[in-house]
Every structure is written in C-alpha cells, then in structure tokens.
Amino acid sequence: MSLSEIIKYGPSLLEGFFITIALGVLSFIIAVILGFGSALLAMSKNRLLRSISKIYTTIIRGVPDIVLIFLIFFGLQELMNQLTELLNLSPIFLDPFVSGIITIGLIFGAFISETFRGALMSVPKGQFESSIALGMSKPHFYRRIIFPQAMRFALPGLSNNWLVMLKTTALVSLIGLHDLVFIANNAGKATRLSFDFYLVTALGFLLLTSASILIIKYLERHYSTGFNNEVSL
C-alpha cells in the first residue's frame, strides 16, 4: 500500500467520507418519514389510501435501485428543463446530492413501510382502547403510547435497512456525486493504485457500520426499558 499517495488524497477522501455520511443520514430521515406515512396508509380503513401505499411499495421494490437513481436524476432534470423553458426562466441543474437523497429515501421508505406496519400491528390492541377510554388525543396517543412501543419492534428492521442503505449510497457516485467511492475511484485511476484506494473505501464503510451498530445497541437498550427480555427457565 502506498501511504504517500493515500495521504496526498487524504483531504479529498475525508470530504467524500463526510458527504457519504450526510447522504446516508438525510436519506434515512426521508425514508423513515415516508415509511411511517405509508404504514399508516396501509393500515387505514380507506381503500384508496391502502391502494396508494400498496402501489408505492410495489413499484419501488420491483425496480432495481440503480435504475431508479437514473430515472429520477435524469427524469427530474428533463422535467425541470421543460418547466424553465415553458416559464422562460434560466435553466436549473439538479444536484446529484439532492437527487441521491430523494431516490434513496424513496427506495428505503418502501421497505421501512413494512417494518413500521409490522411494528404497529405488534402493539396490543388494548393500548388503543385504553387510550380512547382515557380521552387522549390522537397525536398525544401516538407520541406517548404507540410510537415508543412500536419502536421496540421496529428497531431490528430499521437497523438492517440503515446498514444496507449505507452501502447503497455508493451507487450515487454513478451520477457524479463526489462521495467517498467517487473520489477513491478517480484517485485509483490517476495513481494506478485502485486496490489501495478501494481498500481505504472499504475500511471507511466498515467504520461507519461499526459506529452504527454501537448506536443501534444503545437505542435497543433505551426502547427496551421496562420490558423483561429474559426468558425464565
């Protein structure tokens, strides 16, 4: 391994590393919001709302991630070009970072939707009836009663989606985002040390996943407070 070349590209690699983190976190926030919303629609008594959730999850889960990234990046750009031309405005160029957040958020929102739906269904129905009997408002009821309990059931699925999503962020480099993978790829080609730079990239992702696992374990302990997970023999 040529340490001198890696040190030379160190600032660029570090910048790409933080871009990857930002992309992952912002995408996950969008995915959680979309997933929770879709889960609520899927559990609605309204057939139209259930159909909207079903169509969303079916389409997103049925199309390859890379195809969706290209469709949204180039498709939104074409739509924006047509709108600016129609309104006689200056062209607006879609940023790969924004496009990546939207696409990855949409993709994992569909998977997280099923995670939240299963978690909400795992909360005992008696909780709903008791809260209604106490006269609690729906927002207060979901925030204080349902959400903390549902999170305990949802965490394993959310954790898996987060770890998979971190690796999926690498695909956004294909539309020109200067993330860790993009910079490592260019540095490897320029120095003919592709293996060295890809190894650094692998270690960077390993560091992220290791830190994520520690945070996940903390959240599992937090949301398991008050519940006895031990099985009596």
PDB file of C-alpha atoms in Angstrom:
ATOM      1  CA  MET A   1       0.000   0.000   0.000  1.00  0.00           C
ATOM      2  CA  SER A   2       1.349   3.424  -0.987  1.00  0.00           C
ATOM      3  CA  LEU A   3       0.748   5.549   2.105  1.00  0.00           C
ATOM      4  CA  SER A   4       2.210   8.658   0.486  1.00  0.00           C
ATOM      5  CA  GLU A   5      -0.430   8.640  -2.269  1.00  0.00           C
ATOM      6  CA  ILE A   6      -3.246   7.959   0.190  1.00  0.00           C
ATOM      7  CA  ILE A   7      -2.065  10.816   2.431  1.00  0.00           C
ATOM      8  CA  LYS A   8      -1.905  13.059  -0.642  1.00  0.00           C
ATOM      9  CA  TYR A   9      -5.567  12.354  -1.394  1.00  0.00           C
ATOM     10  CA  GLY A  10      -6.468  12.307   2.306  1.00  0.00           C
ATOM     11  CA  PRO A  11      -8.377  15.648   2.432  1.00  0.00           C
ATOM     12  CA  SER A  12     -10.452  14.697  -0.626  1.00  0.00           C
ATOM     13  CA  LEU A  13     -11.188  11.236   0.780  1.00  0.00           C
ATOM     14  CA  LEU A  14     -12.211  12.755   4.115  1.00  0.00           C
ATOM     15  CA  GLU A  15     -14.515  15.207   2.366  1.00  0.00           C
ATOM     16  CA  GLY A  16     -16.086  12.336   0.420  1.00  0.00           C
ATOM     17  CA  PHE A  17     -16.449  10.379   3.663  1.00  0.00           C
ATOM     18  CA  PHE A  18     -18.494  13.169   5.271  1.00  0.00           C
ATOM     19  CA  ILE A  19     -20.592  13.579   2.114  1.00  0.00           C
ATOM     20  CA  THR A  20     -21.398   9.860   2.332  1.00  0.00           C
ATOM     21  CA  ILE A  21     -22.455  10.266   5.987  1.00  0.00           C
ATOM     22  CA  ALA A  22     -24.644  13.286   5.167  1.00  0.00           C
ATOM     23  CA  LEU A  23     -26.216  11.462   2.227  1.00  0.00           C
ATOM     24  CA  GLY A  24     -26.987   8.430   4.395  1.00  0.00           C
ATOM     25  CA  VAL A  25     -28.446  10.367   7.341  1.00  0.00           C
ATOM     26  CA  LEU A  26     -30.649  12.683   5.261  1.00  0.00           C
ATOM     27  CA  SER A  27     -31.853   9.800   3.082  1.00  0.00           C
ATOM     28  CA  PHE A  28     -32.707   7.778   6.184  1.00  0.00           C
ATOM     29  CA  ILE A  29     -34.732  10.650   7.656  1.00  0.00           C
ATOM     30  CA  ILE A  30     -36.784  10.881   4.446  1.00  0.00           C
ATOM     31  CA  ALA A  31     -37.130   7.084   4.330  1.00  0.00           C
ATOM     32  CA  VAL A  32     -38.425   6.947   7.916  1.00  0.00           C
ATOM     33  CA  ILE A  33     -40.971   9.723   7.268  1.00  0.00           C
ATOM     34  CA  LEU A  34     -42.172   8.081   4.047  1.00  0.00           C
ATOM     35  CA  GLY A  35     -42.136   4.622   5.610  1.00  0.00           C
ATOM     36  CA  PHE A  36     -44.158   5.660   8.643  1.00  0.00           C
ATOM     37  CA  GLY A  37     -46.640   7.559   6.484  1.00  0.00           C
ATOM     38  CA  SER A  38     -47.000   4.621   4.107  1.00  0.00           C
ATOM     39  CA  ALA A  39     -47.512   2.249   7.043  1.00  0.00           C
ATOM     40  CA  LEU A  40     -50.338   4.418   8.378  1.00  0.00           C
ATOM     41  CA  LEU A  41     -51.940   4.481   4.916  1.00  0.00           C
ATOM     42  CA  ALA A  42     -51.614   0.696   4.661  1.00  0.00           C
ATOM     43  CA  MET A  43     -53.487   0.308   7.959  1.00  0.00           C
ATOM     44  CA  SER A  44     -56.186   2.816   7.050  1.00  0.00           C
ATOM     45  CA  LYS A  45     -59.822   1.766   6.715  1.00  0.00           C
ATOM     46  CA  ASN A  46     -59.987   3.781   3.488  1.00  0.00           C
ATOM     47  CA  ARG A  47     -59.440   1.514   0.477  1.00  0.00           C
ATOM     48  CA  LEU A  48     -57.990   4.325  -1.665  1.00  0.00           C
ATOM     49  CA  LEU A  49     -55.330   5.153   0.944  1.00  0.00           C
ATOM     50  CA  ARG A  50     -54.408   1.480   1.281  1.00  0.00           C
ATOM     51  CA  SER A  51     -54.105   1.260  -2.514  1.00  0.00           C
ATOM     52  CA  ILE A  52     -51.751   4.271  -2.621  1.00  0.00           C
ATOM     53  CA  SER A  53     -49.441   2.601  -0.106  1.00  0.00           C
ATOM     54  CA  LYS A  54     -49.600  -0.701  -1.987  1.00  0.00           C
ATOM     55  CA  ILE A  55     -48.786   0.895  -5.361  1.00  0.00           C
ATOM     56  CA  TYR A  56     -45.857   2.843  -3.868  1.00  0.00           C
ATOM     57  CA  THR A  57     -44.245  -0.163  -2.187  1.00  0.00           C
ATOM     58  CA  THR A  58     -44.851  -2.477  -5.158  1.00  0.00           C
ATOM     59  CA  ILE A  59     -43.297  -0.135  -7.740  1.00  0.00           C
ATOM     60  CA  ILE A  60     -40.293   0.852  -5.637  1.00  0.00           C
ATOM     61  CA  ARG A  61     -39.471  -2.691  -4.512  1.00  0.00           C
ATOM     62  CA  GLY A  62     -39.900  -4.037  -8.042  1.00  0.00           C
ATOM     63  CA  VAL A  63     -37.448  -1.702  -9.835  1.00  0.00           C
ATOM     64  CA  PRO A  64     -33.646  -2.024  -9.367  1.00  0.00           C
ATOM     65  CA  ASP A  65     -32.049   0.717  -7.260  1.00  0.00           C
ATOM     66  CA  ILE A  66     -29.642   1.857  -9.969  1.00  0.00           C
ATOM     67  CA  VAL A  67     -32.490   2.175 -12.491  1.00  0.00           C
ATOM     68  CA  LEU A  68     -34.467   4.339 -10.060  1.00  0.00           C
ATOM     69  CA  ILE A  69     -31.425   6.539  -9.456  1.00  0.00           C
ATOM     70  CA  PHE A  70     -31.007   7.125 -13.191  1.00  0.00           C
ATOM     71  CA  LEU A  71     -34.758   7.604 -13.738  1.00  0.00           C
ATOM     72  CA  ILE A  72     -35.110  10.216 -11.001  1.00  0.00           C
ATOM     73  CA  PHE A  73     -31.845  12.056 -11.721  1.00  0.00           C
ATOM     74  CA  PHE A  74     -32.288  12.341 -15.475  1.00  0.00           C
ATOM     75  CA  GLY A  75     -36.094  12.382 -15.385  1.00  0.00           C
ATOM     76  CA  LEU A  76     -36.333  15.247 -12.876  1.00  0.00           C
ATOM     77  CA  GLN A  77     -33.672  17.162 -14.774  1.00  0.00           C
ATOM     78  CA  GLU A  78     -35.638  16.819 -18.009  1.00  0.00           C
ATOM     79  CA  LEU A  79     -38.853  17.897 -16.264  1.00  0.00           C
ATOM     80  CA  MET A  80     -37.121  20.925 -14.742  1.00  0.00           C
ATOM     81  CA  ASN A  81     -35.693  21.860 -18.150  1.00  0.00           C
ATOM     82  CA  GLN A  82     -39.154  21.730 -19.696  1.00  0.00           C
ATOM     83  CA  LEU A  83     -40.657  23.833 -16.883  1.00  0.00           C
ATOM     84  CA  THR A  84     -37.954  26.505 -17.023  1.00  0.00           C
ATOM     85  CA  GLU A  85     -38.259  26.661 -20.810  1.00  0.00           C
ATOM     86  CA  LEU A  86     -42.052  26.952 -20.559  1.00  0.00           C
ATOM     87  CA  LEU A  87     -41.811  29.716 -17.934  1.00  0.00           C
ATOM     88  CA  ASN A  88     -38.923  31.415 -19.764  1.00  0.00           C
ATOM     89  CA  LEU A  89     -36.604  31.064 -16.773  1.00  0.00           C
ATOM     90  CA  SER A  90     -32.891  30.329 -16.513  1.00  0.00           C
ATOM     91  CA  PRO A  91     -32.039  26.586 -16.576  1.00  0.00           C
ATOM     92  CA  ILE A  92     -31.901  24.848 -13.180  1.00  0.00           C
ATOM     93  CA  PHE A  93     -29.464  21.978 -12.838  1.00  0.00           C
ATOM     94  CA  LEU A  94     -30.327  19.142 -10.466  1.00  0.00           C
ATOM     95  CA  ASP A  95     -27.646  18.459  -7.880  1.00  0.00           C
ATOM     96  CA  PRO A  96     -26.571  14.771  -7.618  1.00  0.00           C
ATOM     97  CA  PHE A  97     -26.627  15.069  -3.820  1.00  0.00           C
ATOM     98  CA  VAL A  98     -30.273  16.177  -3.742  1.00  0.00           C
ATOM     99  CA  SER A  99     -31.226  13.583  -6.345  1.00  0.00           C
ATOM    100  CA  GLY A 100     -29.474  10.880  -4.321  1.00  0.00           C
ATOM    101  CA  ILE A 101     -31.290  11.828  -1.113  1.00  0.00           C
ATOM    102  CA  ILE A 102     -34.677  11.775  -2.866  1.00  0.00           C
ATOM    103  CA  THR A 103     -34.047   8.454  -4.602  1.00  0.00           C
ATOM    104  CA  ILE A 104     -32.578   6.548  -1.657  1.00  0.00           C
ATOM    105  CA  GLY A 105     -35.266   7.982   0.620  1.00  0.00           C
ATOM    106  CA  LEU A 106     -37.969   6.721  -1.761  1.00  0.00           C
ATOM    107  CA  ILE A 107     -36.349   3.303  -2.106  1.00  0.00           C
ATOM    108  CA  PHE A 108     -35.923   2.571   1.582  1.00  0.00           C
ATOM    109  CA  GLY A 109     -39.175   4.263   2.541  1.00  0.00           C
ATOM    110  CA  ALA A 110     -40.921   1.369   0.779  1.00  0.00           C
ATOM    111  CA  PHE A 111     -39.023  -1.226   2.809  1.00  0.00           C
ATOM    112  CA  ILE A 112     -39.335   0.676   6.087  1.00  0.00           C
ATOM    113  CA  SER A 113     -43.077   0.927   5.474  1.00  0.00           C
ATOM    114  CA  GLU A 114     -43.418  -2.824   6.027  1.00  0.00           C
ATOM    115  CA  THR A 115     -41.193  -2.603   9.099  1.00  0.00           C
ATOM    116  CA  PHE A 116     -43.404   0.051  10.686  1.00  0.00           C
ATOM    117  CA  ARG A 117     -46.620  -1.717   9.667  1.00  0.00           C
ATOM    118  CA  GLY A 118     -45.496  -4.904  11.392  1.00  0.00           C
ATOM    119  CA  ALA A 119     -44.345  -2.942  14.452  1.00  0.00           C
ATOM    120  CA  LEU A 120     -47.651  -1.063  14.768  1.00  0.00           C
ATOM    121  CA  MET A 121     -49.587  -4.310  14.433  1.00  0.00           C
ATOM    122  CA  SER A 122     -47.470  -5.795  17.247  1.00  0.00           C
ATOM    123  CA  VAL A 123     -48.699  -3.201  19.745  1.00  0.00           C
ATOM    124  CA  PRO A 124     -51.544  -4.782  21.784  1.00  0.00           C
ATOM    125  CA  LYS A 125     -54.980  -3.546  20.704  1.00  0.00           C
ATOM    126  CA  GLY A 126     -55.833  -2.966  24.342  1.00  0.00           C
ATOM    127  CA  GLN A 127     -53.496   0.035  24.282  1.00  0.00           C
ATOM    128  CA  PHE A 128     -55.725   1.713  21.693  1.00  0.00           C
ATOM    129  CA  GLU A 129     -58.910   1.030  23.655  1.00  0.00           C
ATOM    130  CA  SER A 130     -57.424   2.205  26.965  1.00  0.00           C
ATOM    131  CA  SER A 131     -56.178   5.468  25.439  1.00  0.00           C
ATOM    132  CA  ILE A 132     -59.582   6.195  23.892  1.00  0.00           C
ATOM    133  CA  ALA A 133     -61.239   5.490  27.259  1.00  0.00           C
ATOM    134  CA  LEU A 134     -58.869   7.988  28.932  1.00  0.00           C
ATOM    135  CA  GLY A 135     -59.809  10.640  26.369  1.00  0.00           C
ATOM    136  CA  MET A 136     -56.309  11.071  24.946  1.00  0.00           C
ATOM    137  CA  SER A 137     -55.960  12.993  21.687  1.00  0.00           C
ATOM    138  CA  LYS A 138     -54.695  11.022  18.679  1.00  0.00           C
ATOM    139  CA  PRO A 139     -51.342  12.908  18.314  1.00  0.00           C
ATOM    140  CA  HIS A 140     -50.664  12.559  22.049  1.00  0.00           C
ATOM    141  CA  PHE A 141     -51.714   8.921  21.963  1.00  0.00           C
ATOM    142  CA  TYR A 142     -49.353   8.049  19.094  1.00  0.00           C
ATOM    143  CA  ARG A 143     -46.447  10.077  20.504  1.00  0.00           C
ATOM    144  CA  ARG A 144     -46.592   8.839  24.100  1.00  0.00           C
ATOM    145  CA  ILE A 145     -48.105   5.357  23.817  1.00  0.00           C
ATOM    146  CA  ILE A 146     -47.857   3.827  20.370  1.00  0.00           C
ATOM    147  CA  PHE A 147     -44.576   5.176  18.988  1.00  0.00           C
ATOM    148  CA  PRO A 148     -42.304   4.148  21.939  1.00  0.00           C
ATOM    149  CA  GLN A 149     -43.741   0.604  21.910  1.00  0.00           C
ATOM    150  CA  ALA A 150     -43.683   0.309  18.115  1.00  0.00           C
ATOM    151  CA  MET A 151     -40.043   1.421  18.010  1.00  0.00           C
ATOM    152  CA  ARG A 152     -39.065  -1.562  20.163  1.00  0.00           C
ATOM    153  CA  PHE A 153     -40.461  -3.884  17.487  1.00  0.00           C
ATOM    154  CA  ALA A 154     -39.290  -1.767  14.548  1.00  0.00           C
ATOM    155  CA  LEU A 155     -35.654  -1.298  15.593  1.00  0.00           C
ATOM    156  CA  PRO A 156     -34.297  -4.612  14.212  1.00  0.00           C
ATOM    157  CA  GLY A 157     -35.821  -3.904  10.781  1.00  0.00           C
ATOM    158  CA  LEU A 158     -34.792  -0.233  10.828  1.00  0.00           C
ATOM    159  CA  SER A 159     -31.255  -1.232  11.793  1.00  0.00           C
ATOM    160  CA  ASN A 160     -30.955  -3.649   8.877  1.00  0.00           C
ATOM    161  CA  ASN A 161     -32.355  -1.068   6.452  1.00  0.00           C
ATOM    162  CA  TRP A 162     -29.913   1.571   7.705  1.00  0.00           C
ATOM    163  CA  LEU A 163     -26.893  -0.721   7.278  1.00  0.00           C
ATOM    164  CA  VAL A 164     -27.994  -1.764   3.777  1.00  0.00           C
ATOM    165  CA  MET A 165     -28.766   1.846   2.876  1.00  0.00           C
ATOM    166  CA  LEU A 166     -25.266   2.956   3.859  1.00  0.00           C
ATOM    167  CA  LYS A 167     -23.836   0.631   1.226  1.00  0.00           C
ATOM    168  CA  THR A 168     -26.461   1.697  -1.316  1.00  0.00           C
ATOM    169  CA  THR A 169     -25.212   5.308  -1.116  1.00  0.00           C
ATOM    170  CA  ALA A 170     -22.212   4.158  -3.170  1.00  0.00           C
ATOM    171  CA  LEU A 171     -24.487   3.936  -6.233  1.00  0.00           C
ATOM    172  CA  VAL A 172     -24.979   7.717  -6.227  1.00  0.00           C
ATOM    173  CA  SER A 173     -21.350   8.101  -7.349  1.00  0.00           C
ATOM    174  CA  LEU A 174     -22.567   6.891 -10.764  1.00  0.00           C
ATOM    175  CA  ILE A 175     -24.425  10.180 -11.314  1.00  0.00           C
ATOM    176  CA  GLY A 176     -21.409  12.292 -10.370  1.00  0.00           C
ATOM    177  CA  LEU A 177     -21.676  12.808  -6.612  1.00  0.00           C
ATOM    178  CA  HIS A 178     -18.202  13.332  -5.161  1.00  0.00           C
ATOM    179  CA  ASP A 179     -18.651  10.898  -2.318  1.00  0.00           C
ATOM    180  CA  LEU A 180     -16.074   8.512  -0.877  1.00  0.00           C
ATOM    181  CA  VAL A 181     -16.499   5.943  -3.665  1.00  0.00           C
ATOM    182  CA  PHE A 182     -16.282   8.532  -6.463  1.00  0.00           C
ATOM    183  CA  ILE A 183     -13.104  10.108  -5.097  1.00  0.00           C
ATOM    184  CA  ALA A 184     -11.468   6.742  -4.383  1.00  0.00           C
ATOM    185  CA  ASN A 185     -12.288   5.555  -7.903  1.00  0.00           C
ATOM    186  CA  ASN A 186     -10.751   8.655  -9.518  1.00  0.00           C
ATOM    187  CA  ALA A 187      -7.712   8.565  -7.233  1.00  0.00           C
ATOM    188  CA  GLY A 188      -7.167   4.893  -8.028  1.00  0.00           C
ATOM    189  CA  LYS A 189      -7.269   5.564 -11.777  1.00  0.00           C
ATOM    190  CA  ALA A 190      -4.925   8.558 -11.506  1.00  0.00           C
ATOM    191  CA  THR A 191      -2.312   6.714  -9.448  1.00  0.00           C
ATOM    192  CA  ARG A 192      -2.913   3.183 -10.764  1.00  0.00           C
ATOM    193  CA  LEU A 193      -3.445   2.118  -7.163  1.00  0.00           C
ATOM    194  CA  SER A 194      -7.106   1.160  -7.399  1.00  0.00           C
ATOM    195  CA  PHE A 195      -6.795  -1.681  -4.887  1.00  0.00           C
ATOM    196  CA  ASP A 196      -5.258   0.624  -2.260  1.00  0.00           C
ATOM    197  CA  PHE A 197      -7.949   3.276  -2.564  1.00  0.00           C
ATOM    198  CA  TYR A 198     -10.798   0.775  -2.685  1.00  0.00           C
ATOM    199  CA  LEU A 199      -9.355  -0.827   0.458  1.00  0.00           C
ATOM    200  CA  VAL A 200      -9.452   2.585   2.179  1.00  0.00           C
ATOM    201  CA  THR A 201     -13.060   2.960   0.993  1.00  0.00           C
ATOM    202  CA  ALA A 202     -13.965  -0.457   2.413  1.00  0.00           C
ATOM    203  CA  LEU A 203     -12.394   0.485   5.755  1.00  0.00           C
ATOM    204  CA  GLY A 204     -14.346   3.763   5.737  1.00  0.00           C
ATOM    205  CA  PHE A 205     -17.656   1.947   5.283  1.00  0.00           C
ATOM    206  CA  LEU A 206     -16.654  -0.606   7.907  1.00  0.00           C
ATOM    207  CA  LEU A 207     -16.021   2.242  10.345  1.00  0.00           C
ATOM    208  CA  LEU A 208     -19.469   3.680   9.623  1.00  0.00           C
ATOM    209  CA  THR A 209     -21.244   0.366  10.090  1.00  0.00           C
ATOM    210  CA  SER A 210     -19.331  -0.368  13.310  1.00  0.00           C
ATOM    211  CA  ALA A 211     -20.295   3.026  14.763  1.00  0.00           C
ATOM    212  CA  SER A 212     -23.885   2.448  13.626  1.00  0.00           C
ATOM    213  CA  ILE A 213     -24.059  -0.900  15.424  1.00  0.00           C
ATOM    214  CA  LEU A 214     -22.976   0.764  18.698  1.00  0.00           C
ATOM    215  CA  ILE A 215     -25.699   3.404  18.315  1.00  0.00           C
ATOM    216  CA  ILE A 216     -28.273   0.724  17.445  1.00  0.00           C
ATOM    217  CA  LYS A 217     -27.416  -1.246  20.601  1.00  0.00           C
ATOM    218  CA  TYR A 218     -27.880   1.911  22.676  1.00  0.00           C
ATOM    219  CA  LEU A 219     -31.297   2.559  21.099  1.00  0.00           C
ATOM    220  CA  GLU A 220     -32.343  -1.065  21.690  1.00  0.00           C
ATOM    221  CA  ARG A 221     -31.499  -0.709  25.397  1.00  0.00           C
ATOM    222  CA  HIS A 222     -33.329   2.626  25.551  1.00  0.00           C
ATOM    223  CA  TYR A 223     -36.570   1.376  23.977  1.00  0.00           C
ATOM    224  CA  SER A 224     -36.438  -1.898  25.910  1.00  0.00           C
ATOM    225  CA  THR A 225     -36.537  -0.073  29.251  1.00  0.00           C
ATOM    226  CA  GLY A 226     -39.310  -1.527  31.371  1.00  0.00           C
ATOM    227  CA  PHE A 227     -39.523  -4.752  29.388  1.00  0.00           C
ATOM    228  CA  ASN A 228     -38.077  -8.023  30.620  1.00  0.00           C
ATOM    229  CA  ASN A 229     -36.261  -9.721  27.710  1.00  0.00           C
ATOM    230  CA  GLU A 230     -35.037 -12.631  29.779  1.00  0.00           C
ATOM    231  CA  VAL A 231     -36.780 -15.955  29.487  1.00  0.00           C
ATOM    232  CA  SER A 232     -37.379 -17.758  32.751  1.00  0.00           C
ATOM    233  CA  LEU A 233     -36.384 -21.411  32.694  1.00  0.00           C
TER     234      LEU A 233
END
